[in-house]
């Protein structure tokens, strides 16, 4: 009963709050498609505000009935990281400044988690672990943001990952994982009707930073509590593998890794003719498969499970080429669009330049405040 209440509270709060915020977002925070976007018309962004609100309500509901809450993760992810994303949605934060803040938040959260879950670690043992954990937290937060480029993909991932951490908390008796996992899953489900199959609003940096840091924090909390690493990170491996392989391949082939591109698996599938729904569901099923394989590793044999994960990763990365043939480079369409209030938004080609939003290619450029002459940012 309590489980259902938390999920319903988060989901219904997200659905209703989104309806209230959408007219405001459409007026003030609009994504303008560019040559590497997966969308072709200006769309409101910042829908993550409602998602964060839904997660907060679910967490508070769990706290009111006496359930344990991982307040360290909640405070950093749903508080500070969400505020950073909101600032980036409204007025772009410089890439280096943003990364420095994310690393600082990661260090603070990692120290908090290790002090709570492994107080016996001190000195030289603790330092390297905290540094690695901070890199993981900041890195996955950005990976989640990079992968949020088509309708439904991040909401599906939130549902799968949140549900998995509820199971992990039950299986390994890490009670702190349950409430936040339920709240993230419920809010992700509540966002889907607004984002799939046709996107009326995008998650935005506020949602991507908050949910990305939340899931990375839950994975870290689980690992520190003694959950095997492959189980702690299982639902997040698709995003890690896709982002890591894409950037590594670009660097290895001499292409600028920060330049706009459409090299992610989900982008190549969409370019080959798949719908956003099909590509997003593939990502979700792949995450579910990683969770299932981690259960095999725990119950049958670790080596077998890890081998299956490697085979699955290779198959996932080769899927676009297997289905659609060798990757091709698409010309960037430049199609002027009109905002509902009549302001013309002219998307720009991004060949040879950073994406307008300052984040991973495949996202969208953002409009300035109404009345500004320059409606896209460089």
XYZ file of C-alpha atoms in Angstrom:
378
model
C 0.000 0.000 0.000
C 2.781 2.418 0.895
C 4.664 1.510 -2.293
C 1.642 2.284 -4.460
C 1.056 5.551 -2.606
C 4.599 6.791 -3.259
C 4.456 5.898 -6.959
C 1.024 7.460 -7.398
C 1.997 10.589 -5.502
C 5.082 11.100 -7.654
C 3.382 10.270 -10.939
C 0.212 12.294 -10.417
C 2.175 15.256 -9.081
C 4.377 15.233 -12.166
C 1.424 14.971 -14.568
C -0.580 17.771 -12.935
C 2.360 20.119 -12.309
C 3.450 19.733 -15.920
C 0.082 20.972 -17.103
C 0.363 24.046 -14.909
C 3.937 24.870 -15.979
C 3.676 24.163 -19.704
C 2.220 27.548 -20.797
C 4.999 29.335 -18.932
C 7.711 27.108 -20.402
C 6.339 27.590 -23.921
C 6.669 31.322 -23.523
C 10.047 31.607 -21.841
C 12.109 28.403 -22.316
C 12.019 27.028 -25.853
C 14.305 24.585 -27.671
C 15.106 25.538 -31.249
C 16.121 22.537 -33.408
C 19.520 22.643 -35.066
C 21.228 20.470 -37.644
C 21.921 17.683 -35.156
C 18.590 17.710 -33.340
C 16.122 14.849 -33.464
C 13.178 17.243 -33.605
C 12.005 19.638 -36.277
C 9.937 22.265 -34.443
C 10.489 24.543 -31.425
C 9.391 22.816 -28.233
C 9.225 23.895 -24.604
C 11.974 22.625 -22.336
C 12.254 22.529 -18.556
C 9.690 19.772 -18.038
C 12.094 18.361 -15.491
C 10.811 20.941 -13.015
C 7.609 18.919 -12.728
C 9.582 15.663 -12.578
C 11.716 16.980 -9.723
C 8.568 18.179 -7.962
C 7.022 14.732 -8.332
C 10.099 13.002 -6.926
C 10.186 15.401 -3.974
C 6.522 14.683 -3.185
C 7.155 10.933 -3.307
C 10.167 11.256 -1.012
C 8.224 13.367 1.468
C 5.359 10.857 1.398
C 7.788 8.073 2.272
C 9.395 10.141 5.015
C 6.004 10.930 6.576
C 5.261 7.235 7.015
C 8.631 6.621 8.615
C 10.592 5.064 5.749
C 14.381 5.654 5.560
C 15.439 8.325 3.062
C 18.924 8.780 1.510
C 18.894 12.494 2.307
C 22.417 12.968 0.962
C 21.320 11.921 -2.529
C 18.057 13.829 -2.284
C 19.691 17.085 -1.164
C 22.466 17.056 -3.770
C 20.538 15.612 -6.738
C 17.044 17.032 -6.308
C 18.273 20.242 -4.725
C 21.640 21.558 -5.861
C 22.033 19.608 -9.113
C 18.482 20.489 -10.142
C 19.165 24.174 -9.474
C 22.283 24.002 -11.639
C 20.219 22.468 -14.445
C 17.532 25.129 -14.068
C 20.172 27.864 -14.358
C 21.545 26.143 -17.459
C 18.056 25.967 -18.992
C 17.306 29.628 -18.378
C 20.725 31.150 -19.015
C 23.529 28.930 -20.223
C 26.239 28.066 -17.713
C 29.766 27.779 -19.154
C 30.958 24.217 -19.739
C 33.955 24.461 -17.409
C 31.952 26.200 -14.700
C 29.226 23.590 -14.965
C 31.697 20.709 -14.775
C 33.475 22.255 -11.784
C 30.166 22.594 -9.928
C 29.167 19.024 -10.782
C 32.496 17.690 -9.532
C 32.137 19.692 -6.322
C 28.635 18.281 -5.824
C 29.972 14.811 -6.586
C 32.729 15.164 -3.998
C 30.262 16.352 -1.362
C 27.817 13.527 -2.087
C 30.548 10.874 -2.238
C 31.997 11.967 1.096
C 28.515 11.940 2.638
C 27.711 8.455 1.296
C 31.027 6.919 2.387
C 30.823 8.490 5.836
C 27.325 7.053 6.231
C 27.822 3.645 4.633
C 31.476 2.858 5.291
C 32.633 4.812 8.355
C 35.488 2.359 8.889
C 37.302 3.749 5.823
C 39.761 6.541 6.594
C 42.770 8.357 5.209
C 44.506 6.849 2.197
C 41.767 4.248 1.705
C 39.005 6.819 1.563
C 40.597 9.514 -0.615
C 40.897 7.624 -3.923
C 37.444 6.093 -3.488
C 35.848 9.495 -2.960
C 37.621 10.870 -6.037
C 36.472 7.951 -8.203
C 32.947 8.262 -6.841
C 32.865 12.000 -7.604
C 33.990 11.315 -11.179
C 31.266 8.670 -11.475
C 28.564 11.005 -10.175
C 29.527 13.930 -12.421
C 30.231 11.664 -15.380
C 26.935 9.796 -15.297
C 24.976 12.997 -14.747
C 26.428 14.285 -18.009
C 25.893 10.942 -19.750
C 22.217 11.057 -18.773
C 22.021 14.565 -20.191
C 23.837 13.496 -23.386
C 21.420 10.622 -23.957
C 18.307 12.746 -23.449
C 17.921 13.464 -27.156
C 14.707 11.733 -28.285
C 11.201 11.420 -26.932
C 10.747 9.056 -24.016
C 14.281 7.711 -23.654
C 15.126 9.294 -20.303
C 11.656 8.773 -18.848
C 11.791 5.062 -19.709
C 15.246 4.837 -18.175
C 14.033 6.532 -14.996
C 11.181 4.018 -14.684
C 13.426 0.985 -15.275
C 16.268 2.190 -13.053
C 14.038 3.436 -10.249
C 12.179 0.119 -10.148
C 15.444 -1.813 -10.173
C 16.774 0.068 -7.148
C 13.601 -0.784 -5.272
C 14.368 -4.460 -5.963
C 18.042 -4.027 -5.037
C 17.081 -2.369 -1.760
C 14.761 -5.278 -0.955
C 17.144 -8.049 -2.077
C 20.219 -6.705 -0.263
C 18.311 -5.048 2.586
C 19.463 -1.517 1.747
C 16.285 0.220 2.850
C 17.399 3.718 1.810
C 17.122 2.812 -1.884
C 13.408 2.031 -1.876
C 11.665 5.370 -1.461
C 13.824 7.367 -3.860
C 13.698 4.540 -6.403
C 9.895 4.470 -6.245
C 9.662 8.254 -6.497
C 11.973 8.413 -9.532
C 10.055 5.618 -11.271
C 6.690 7.248 -10.554
C 7.778 10.692 -11.730
C 9.362 9.207 -14.863
C 6.093 7.456 -15.681
C 4.234 10.708 -15.050
C 6.430 12.530 -17.557
C 5.894 10.007 -20.383
C 2.433 11.267 -21.496
C 3.918 14.736 -22.008
C 6.956 13.498 -23.923
C 5.841 10.454 -25.931
C 4.986 9.803 -28.724
C 4.865 13.537 -29.538
C 6.910 15.792 -27.298
C 4.925 18.690 -25.892
C 7.803 19.453 -23.535
C 11.394 18.293 -23.093
C 12.984 17.235 -19.824
C 15.623 19.959 -20.007
C 18.830 20.212 -18.037
C 16.941 20.668 -14.765
C 15.444 17.203 -15.101
C 18.470 15.509 -16.661
C 20.881 16.760 -13.989
C 18.505 15.911 -11.133
C 17.507 12.422 -12.299
C 20.997 11.603 -13.581
C 22.586 12.522 -10.254
C 19.805 10.695 -8.365
C 20.373 7.427 -10.230
C 24.165 7.707 -9.998
C 23.786 8.417 -6.274
C 21.547 5.381 -5.768
C 24.099 3.213 -7.591
C 26.892 4.569 -5.375
C 24.847 4.079 -2.209
C 24.123 0.482 -3.240
C 27.783 -0.261 -4.001
C 28.991 1.207 -0.703
C 26.356 -0.885 1.098
C 27.869 -4.066 -0.361
C 25.780 -4.634 -3.487
C 27.947 -6.119 -6.301
C 29.055 -3.424 -8.745
C 27.356 -5.063 -11.737
C 24.041 -5.055 -9.869
C 24.488 -1.548 -8.484
C 25.079 -0.111 -11.966
C 23.008 -2.554 -14.070
C 20.195 -0.256 -15.339
C 22.671 2.542 -16.083
C 25.079 0.509 -18.206
C 23.328 1.281 -21.506
C 23.911 5.009 -21.059
C 27.483 4.427 -19.870
C 28.353 2.131 -22.795
C 26.657 4.276 -25.461
C 28.222 7.535 -24.278
C 31.626 6.055 -23.501
C 31.957 4.208 -26.810
C 30.740 7.194 -28.850
C 33.256 9.588 -27.313
C 36.083 7.042 -27.405
C 35.496 6.281 -31.077
C 35.448 9.948 -32.014
C 38.705 10.582 -30.164
C 40.350 7.467 -31.646
C 39.409 8.479 -35.199
C 40.683 12.017 -34.770
C 37.287 13.698 -34.791
C 36.680 16.521 -32.288
C 34.823 14.844 -29.415
C 33.140 18.104 -28.453
C 31.859 18.814 -31.967
C 28.182 18.318 -32.734
C 27.388 14.844 -34.039
C 24.739 12.155 -34.322
C 26.827 9.117 -33.464
C 24.922 7.704 -30.483
C 23.138 4.421 -31.073
C 19.696 5.934 -30.497
C 20.433 8.765 -32.966
C 21.649 6.402 -35.665
C 18.557 4.236 -35.246
C 16.280 7.261 -35.644
C 18.283 8.463 -38.658
C 17.807 5.006 -40.173
C 14.031 5.239 -39.946
C 13.113 4.046 -36.463
C 10.588 6.103 -34.530
C 11.500 7.806 -31.262
C 9.274 5.313 -29.468
C 11.030 2.307 -31.000
C 14.509 3.625 -30.226
C 13.576 4.632 -26.673
C 11.970 1.266 -25.978
C 15.069 -0.513 -27.279
C 17.168 1.431 -24.766
C 14.738 0.514 -21.978
C 14.718 -3.176 -22.954
C 18.520 -3.146 -23.078
C 18.576 -1.732 -19.541
C 16.158 -4.447 -18.423
C 18.405 -7.055 -20.044
C 21.391 -5.707 -18.086
C 19.393 -6.080 -14.882
C 18.440 -9.642 -15.794
C 22.058 -10.530 -16.617
C 23.226 -9.115 -13.298
C 20.798 -11.493 -11.597
C 22.393 -14.355 -13.552
C 25.821 -13.212 -12.381
C 24.646 -13.245 -8.768
C 22.794 -16.554 -8.846
C 24.709 -18.668 -11.385
C 28.241 -17.493 -12.058
C 29.898 -14.078 -12.078
C 32.099 -14.878 -15.080
C 29.082 -16.013 -17.126
C 27.158 -12.895 -16.212
C 30.007 -10.543 -17.097
C 30.564 -12.350 -20.392
C 26.894 -11.939 -21.247
C 27.136 -8.211 -20.434
C 30.104 -7.819 -22.790
C 28.345 -9.732 -25.584
C 25.197 -7.677 -25.052
C 27.156 -4.401 -25.172
C 28.806 -5.366 -28.462
C 25.460 -6.374 -30.002
C 23.864 -3.114 -28.847
C 26.652 -0.959 -30.316
C 26.577 -2.827 -33.645
C 22.776 -2.792 -33.948
C 22.427 0.379 -36.088
C 24.959 -0.902 -38.614
C 23.380 -4.355 -38.647
C 19.927 -2.908 -39.328
C 20.633 0.125 -41.497
C 24.118 -0.477 -42.890
C 27.205 1.747 -42.498
C 26.740 5.080 -40.784
C 26.209 8.043 -43.041
C 26.427 11.738 -42.331
C 23.163 13.583 -42.792
C 23.094 17.183 -44.061
C 21.857 19.578 -41.397
C 18.416 20.854 -42.379
C 17.783 24.518 -41.668
C 14.047 25.000 -41.420
C 12.889 28.303 -39.910
C 9.981 27.780 -37.529
C 7.490 30.075 -35.862
C 6.877 30.149 -32.141
C 3.247 30.314 -30.953
C 3.598 34.029 -30.152
C 4.758 34.736 -33.687
C 8.483 35.133 -33.038
C 10.525 33.568 -35.825
C 13.211 31.243 -34.548
C 15.955 30.500 -37.062
C 17.929 27.373 -36.257
C 21.557 27.356 -37.317
C 23.749 24.710 -38.820
C 26.197 23.392 -36.267
C 28.857 21.946 -38.578
C 32.203 22.562 -36.949
C 30.849 24.199 -33.808
C 29.743 23.266 -30.328
C 26.032 22.545 -29.840
C 24.092 25.666 -28.994
C 23.106 24.453 -25.567
C 26.683 23.740 -24.577
C 25.802 20.110 -23.902
C 26.065 16.912 -25.884
C 25.338 17.074 -29.626
C 21.887 15.921 -30.576
C 20.251 18.215 -28.052
C 18.696 21.529 -29.000
C 19.606 25.178 -29.115
C 17.639 27.389 -26.777
C 15.783 30.601 -27.308
C 16.608 33.745 -25.388
C 14.033 35.683 -23.441
C 11.184 37.169 -25.531
C 12.204 40.455 -27.034
C 15.841 39.543 -27.507
C 17.180 39.926 -31.022
C 19.384 36.885 -30.762
C 17.155 33.880 -30.227
C 19.760 31.165 -30.540
C 22.931 30.860 -28.534
C 26.347 29.946 -29.792
